[in-house]
XYZ file of N, CA and C in Angstrom:
444
model
N -10.412 13.153 35.677
C -10.434 11.998 35.282
C -8.554 12.095 35.079
N -7.716 10.785 35.365
C -7.003 10.706 35.623
C -6.465 10.094 33.901
N -6.814 10.592 32.887
C -6.158 9.840 31.958
C -4.604 9.270 31.702
N -4.328 8.163 30.280
C -2.850 8.152 29.988
C -3.876 7.172 29.232
N -2.122 7.505 28.120
C -2.110 7.440 26.267
C -1.158 6.486 26.270
N -1.738 4.937 25.940
C 0.399 4.909 24.784
C 0.625 5.794 23.668
N 0.045 5.933 23.112
C -0.284 6.795 21.943
C -0.241 8.169 21.893
N 0.127 9.057 21.407
C -0.378 10.331 20.806
C 0.662 10.649 19.938
N -0.240 10.913 18.928
C 0.200 11.296 17.691
C -0.173 12.329 16.678
N 0.594 13.076 16.445
C 1.086 14.846 16.211
C 1.287 14.869 14.300
N -0.305 14.709 14.248
C 0.218 15.613 12.624
C 0.538 16.770 12.488
N 1.275 17.001 11.575
C 2.280 18.341 11.751
C 2.280 18.680 10.026
N 1.651 19.746 9.605
C 2.057 20.162 8.178
C 3.592 19.939 7.633
N 3.908 20.394 6.710
C 5.006 20.263 5.574
C 6.027 21.245 5.910
N 5.533 22.725 6.701
C 6.370 23.283 6.560
C 8.096 23.063 7.837
N 9.230 23.505 7.756
C 9.567 23.321 8.655
C 9.569 25.013 9.900
N 8.524 24.759 10.772
C 8.380 26.046 11.351
C 8.664 25.854 13.058
N 8.612 26.898 14.061
C 9.071 25.970 14.554
C 7.814 25.677 15.974
N 6.462 25.906 15.460
C 5.671 24.833 15.632
C 5.847 23.297 15.851
N 7.012 23.134 14.789
C 6.948 21.687 14.016
C 8.841 21.317 15.067
N 8.873 22.295 14.966
C 10.317 21.787 15.786
C 9.913 21.959 17.508
N 8.698 21.906 17.380
C 8.602 21.893 18.938
C 8.065 20.515 19.201
N 7.091 20.125 18.110
C 6.353 19.329 18.340
C 7.962 17.908 18.474
N 8.862 18.026 17.455
C 9.631 17.390 17.517
C 10.659 17.310 18.887
N 10.414 17.977 19.805
C 11.259 17.907 20.727
C 10.736 17.184 21.812
N 9.338 17.391 21.418
C 8.311 16.134 22.350
C 7.853 15.199 21.769
N 8.319 14.107 20.722
C 8.417 13.354 19.761
C 8.798 12.655 20.374
N 8.867 11.528 20.556
C 10.095 10.123 20.594
C 10.690 9.892 19.340
N 9.522 9.710 18.681
C 9.905 9.105 17.229
C 9.120 9.522 15.696
N 9.277 9.943 14.758
C 8.664 10.077 13.403
C 8.528 9.619 12.515
N 7.018 9.772 11.853
C 7.155 8.697 10.691
C 7.241 10.017 9.959
N 7.214 10.246 8.401
C 8.043 11.029 7.679
C 7.485 10.676 6.553
N 5.576 11.424 6.501
C 5.204 11.377 4.619
C 5.814 11.748 3.837
N 6.166 11.128 3.188
C 6.805 11.260 1.515
C 6.032 11.447 0.591
N 5.287 12.598 -0.845
C 4.623 12.454 -1.524
C 5.743 11.688 -2.661
N 5.728 10.679 -3.329
C 6.175 10.685 -4.734
C 6.438 11.625 -5.865
N 7.185 12.029 -5.175
C 7.785 13.246 -6.320
C 9.278 14.091 -6.426
N 9.426 14.589 -6.886
C 11.213 15.316 -6.666
C 11.300 16.074 -5.110
N 10.803 17.158 -5.584
C 10.767 18.181 -4.466
C 10.498 17.547 -3.482
N 9.031 16.772 -2.992
C 9.537 16.154 -1.571
C 10.853 15.101 -1.196
N 11.571 14.699 -1.770
C 13.256 14.202 -1.713
C 14.055 15.039 -1.297
N 13.820 16.303 -1.894
C 14.262 17.166 -1.411
C 13.853 17.532 0.591
N 12.783 17.209 0.754
C 12.302 17.940 1.368
C 12.747 16.865 2.740
N 12.274 15.515 2.498
C 12.755 15.000 3.465
C 14.372 14.926 4.145
N 14.905 15.846 3.114
C 16.829 16.016 3.238
C 16.428 17.178 4.677
N 15.624 18.160 4.127
C 15.644 19.234 5.340
C 14.869 18.227 6.470
N 13.763 17.705 6.565
C 13.430 17.519 7.823
C 14.490 16.051 8.475
N 15.018 15.329 7.600
C 16.150 14.895 8.540
C 17.290 15.948 9.585
N 17.581 16.650 8.049
C 18.443 18.136 9.152
C 18.086 18.489 10.333
N 16.826 18.578 10.596
C 15.983 19.662 11.388
C 15.550 18.365 12.642
N 16.032 17.513 12.454
C 15.686 16.753 13.490
C 17.104 16.436 13.660
N 17.858 16.045 13.279
C 19.388 16.626 13.654
C 19.887 17.848 14.309
N 18.825 18.885 14.075
C 19.206 19.772 14.641
C 18.585 20.273 16.571
N 16.913 19.569 16.207
C 16.871 19.350 17.280
C 17.886 18.200 18.060
N 18.386 17.519 17.881
C 19.088 16.254 18.720
C 19.657 17.501 19.226
N 20.976 18.294 17.977
C 22.733 18.853 18.490
C 21.642 20.116 19.598
N 20.815 21.064 19.478
C 20.843 21.979 20.121
C 19.963 22.051 22.110
N 18.993 21.055 21.364
C 17.458 20.853 22.476
C 18.251 18.954 22.955
N 19.090 18.559 22.889
C 19.899 17.329 23.687
C 18.745 16.149 23.909
N 17.542 16.311 22.386
C 16.601 15.247 22.570
C 16.356 14.531 21.271
N 16.756 13.014 21.560
C 16.986 12.121 20.309
C 15.686 12.074 19.802
N 15.196 12.079 18.636
C 14.183 11.918 18.270
C 14.296 10.257 17.080
N 14.054 9.445 16.923
C 14.345 8.002 15.950
C 12.818 8.618 15.072
N 13.671 8.218 14.108
C 13.164 8.296 12.797
C 12.490 6.489 12.623
N 11.121 6.649 12.906
C 10.494 4.919 12.860
C 10.434 4.894 11.307
N 10.229 5.693 9.991
C 10.194 5.239 8.515
C 9.964 6.688 7.986
N 9.276 6.220 7.250
C 9.123 7.059 6.018
C 8.000 6.262 5.155
N 7.153 7.005 4.792
C 5.795 6.574 4.052
C 5.481 7.502 2.837
N 5.893 6.540 2.136
C 4.903 7.313 0.304
C 3.449 7.265 0.252
N 3.754 8.336 -0.138
C 2.277 9.090 -0.917
C 2.532 9.437 -2.191
N 0.471 9.040 -2.075
C 0.189 9.738 -4.170
C 1.493 8.562 -4.181
N 1.279 7.633 -4.261
C 2.509 6.816 -5.345
C 0.955 6.374 -6.405
N 1.947 6.125 -7.721
C 1.073 6.090 -9.217
C 1.870 4.668 -9.915
N 1.762 3.933 -9.654
C 2.665 2.764 -10.366
C 2.693 3.182 -11.397
N 1.564 3.617 -12.580
C 1.956 4.028 -13.817
C 2.880 4.943 -14.253
N 3.746 5.911 -13.424
C 4.130 6.927 -13.624
C 6.089 6.333 -12.821
N 6.486 6.703 -13.664
C 7.947 6.423 -13.669
C 8.454 7.234 -12.483
N 8.611 8.260 -12.254
C 8.972 9.391 -11.315
C 8.430 9.096 -9.847
N 7.261 8.102 -9.744
C 6.867 7.610 -8.668
C 7.438 6.261 -7.890
N 7.568 5.944 -9.032
C 8.240 4.572 -8.507
C 10.113 4.458 -8.797
N 10.724 5.379 -9.437
C 12.258 5.914 -9.182
C 12.296 6.842 -7.376
N 11.174 7.428 -7.477
C 11.122 7.908 -5.852
C 11.013 7.281 -4.676
N 10.206 5.924 -4.950
C 9.767 5.033 -3.785
C 11.816 3.889 -3.819
N 11.545 3.917 -5.057
C 12.944 2.701 -4.703
C 14.059 3.692 -4.310
N 14.168 5.144 -4.340
C 15.116 5.609 -3.932
C 14.889 5.769 -2.908
N 13.994 6.248 -2.049
C 13.155 6.086 -0.507
C 13.536 4.708 -0.613
N 13.445 3.264 -0.540
C 13.956 1.750 -0.612
C 15.438 1.919 0.079
N 16.252 2.760 -1.016
C 17.451 2.292 -0.929
C 17.958 2.825 -0.266
N 17.868 4.236 0.753
C 18.031 4.421 1.366
C 17.254 4.410 3.218
N 16.516 4.525 3.215
C 15.789 4.095 4.428
C 15.686 2.389 4.848
N 15.727 1.456 3.731
C 15.807 0.356 3.759
C 14.161 -0.076 4.646
N 14.451 -1.122 5.552
C 12.996 -1.883 5.923
C 12.362 -0.564 6.446
N 12.918 0.827 6.697
C 11.633 1.924 7.498
C 11.291 2.750 6.156
N 11.174 1.847 5.188
C 10.240 2.659 4.136
C 9.350 1.614 3.520
N 8.342 2.175 4.689
C 7.022 1.706 4.529
C 6.070 1.223 3.199
N 5.520 0.216 2.686
C 4.565 0.330 2.219
C 4.018 1.620 1.380
N 4.177 1.511 0.306
C 3.790 3.551 -0.047
C 1.725 3.489 -0.206
N 1.169 4.077 -0.258
C -0.390 4.585 0.058
C -0.305 4.996 -1.369
N -1.279 4.488 -2.373
C -1.524 4.621 -3.663
C -2.504 6.086 -3.939
N -1.874 6.577 -5.100
C -2.955 7.775 -5.496
C -4.444 6.752 -5.634
N -5.558 7.799 -4.618
C -6.989 7.418 -5.004
C -7.608 8.379 -4.786
N -8.777 8.814 -6.051
C -10.022 9.301 -5.485
C -10.387 9.469 -4.008
N -10.853 8.062 -3.937
C -11.163 8.523 -2.526
C -10.932 9.441 -1.720
N -9.568 9.101 -1.309
C -8.504 9.755 -0.486
C -9.304 11.508 -0.713
N -9.075 11.734 -1.712
C -8.887 13.865 -2.336
C -10.796 13.642 -1.537
N -11.331 13.294 -1.900
C -12.556 12.968 -1.708
C -13.690 13.242 -0.084
N -12.553 12.292 0.483
C -13.048 12.239 2.176
C -13.059 14.022 2.424
N -11.538 14.853 2.785
C -11.917 15.598 3.586
C -12.848 16.865 3.064
N -13.158 16.595 1.896
C -14.500 17.539 1.039
C -15.631 17.260 2.142
N -15.240 15.992 2.275
C -17.006 15.948 2.731
C -16.961 15.264 4.219
N -15.897 16.089 5.046
C -15.480 16.619 6.532
C -15.629 14.716 6.893
N -15.049 14.212 6.433
C -14.615 12.227 6.983
C -13.742 11.655 6.874
N -13.584 11.148 7.666
C -12.155 10.108 7.464
C -12.161 9.454 6.122
N -11.388 9.201 5.272
C -11.228 7.772 4.832
C -12.247 6.676 5.212
N -11.727 6.376 6.318
C -12.726 5.098 6.898
C -13.790 5.136 7.096
N -14.587 6.258 7.020
C -15.952 6.548 7.537
C -16.624 6.698 5.594
N -15.584 7.642 5.192
C -16.051 7.964 3.648
C -15.888 6.607 2.533
N -15.073 6.099 2.914
C -14.709 4.367 1.917
C -13.838 3.511 2.793
N -14.442 2.989 3.522
C -13.927 1.988 4.249
C -13.653 1.297 4.077
N -13.729 0.439 1.793
C -13.594 -0.165 1.871
C -12.779 0.077 0.413
N -12.111 1.628 0.088
C -10.867 1.559 -0.816
C -9.699 0.878 -0.584
N -8.807 1.627 -1.161
C -7.890 1.256 -1.722
C -6.335 1.680 -0.845
N -7.353 3.460 -0.487
C -6.794 4.086 0.587
C -6.987 3.902 2.233
N -8.279 3.647 2.447
C -8.509 2.922 3.704
C -7.541 1.838 3.681
N -7.244 0.920 2.683
C -6.730 -0.430 3.364
C -5.254 0.295 3.581
N -4.623 0.594 2.783
C -3.182 1.976 2.571
C -3.318 1.980 4.274
N -4.450 2.847 4.691
C -3.409 3.563 5.742
C -3.953 2.311 7.076
N -4.519 1.737 6.728
C -5.077 0.451 8.541
C -3.644 -0.442 8.240
N -2.713 -0.760 6.710
C -1.701 -0.961 6.796
C -0.423 -0.663 8.129
N -1.224 0.744 7.494
C 0.535 2.039 8.578
C 0.402 1.643 9.932
N -0.930 1.618 10.156
C -1.517 2.082 11.587
C -1.601 0.187 11.727
N -1.419 -0.464 11.271
C -0.936 -2.236 11.930
C 0.669 -1.961 12.002
N 1.279 -1.070 10.935
C 2.891 -1.697 11.167
C 3.508 -0.417 12.209
N 2.477 0.199 12.222
C 2.934 1.023 14.024
C 2.952 -0.186 15.226
N 2.090 -0.044 14.550
C 1.392 -1.114 16.378
C 2.231 -2.382 16.677
N 2.681 -2.758 15.661
C 4.094 -3.795 15.469
C 5.041 -3.220 15.728
N 5.540 -2.427 14.879
C 6.716 -2.001 15.681
C 6.793 -0.745 16.902
N 6.214 -0.893 17.390
C 6.008 0.055 18.274
C 6.273 -1.168 19.835
N 5.847 -2.329 18.920
C 5.507 -3.037 20.180
C 7.007 -4.079 20.070
N 7.498 -4.307 18.351
C 8.795 -4.480 19.051
C 9.823 -4.026 19.290
N 10.061 -2.764 19.251
C 10.194 -1.261 19.813
C 10.387 -1.106 21.483
N 9.092 -1.079 21.557
C 9.737 -2.014 23.754
C 9.913 -2.980 23.905
N 9.648 -4.278 23.176
C 10.542 -5.089 23.715
C 12.047 -4.361 23.527
N 12.506 -4.749 22.696
C 14.241 -4.104 22.597
C 14.589 -3.330 23.686
N 14.078 -2.507 24.005
C 13.853 -1.018 25.011
C 13.770 -1.433 26.064
N 13.156 -2.497 26.433
C 13.254 -3.297 28.201
C 14.708 -4.317 28.017
N 14.761 -4.918 26.936
C 15.630 -6.110 27.237
C 17.075 -5.125 26.592
N 17.615 -4.313 26.547
C 18.807 -3.770 26.616
C 19.440 -3.127 28.150
C-alpha cells in the first residue's frame, strides 16, 4: 500500500547529537520547545547554531516555524522574563506558552497522552492550541510558497 502524508512530526530529544542533526537535514521546518528557565534560553542559541551549521555544510534550509515556551508558570518572575525574551526575539513566531500542569506530568507515567489522560486539562487545551497553530501556519505557508 502506497501511503502519503501531509505531515511527519519527528520529536527529538534536547541534545545536539548526530541523530538530531540528521533529523534537521530532512526537516523543512522546526518548532523549538523551550522550558521557561535561563539555561533553556542558552539551549535555543545552540539549536539555532546547529540549524545554521546544517544549512551551511549540508546545503539544506530549515525554517524555524516558531518557538514553544513550555513549563510556564505565570507566578514566577523568571518564567515571565523568559517568555518576554522569547517574544522579543522571535516576535509572532513565539507561540502562547504551555502552562505548567500536574496532569501533563502524570500522563507519561500512566502510558497515556495528555488527550487520553486528562482531555479537559489546561495542558491538553494548550497543546490543542499548538496543533491548531501548526495547521494554520502550514496552510498559510503553503499559500505563500505557491504564490511566490
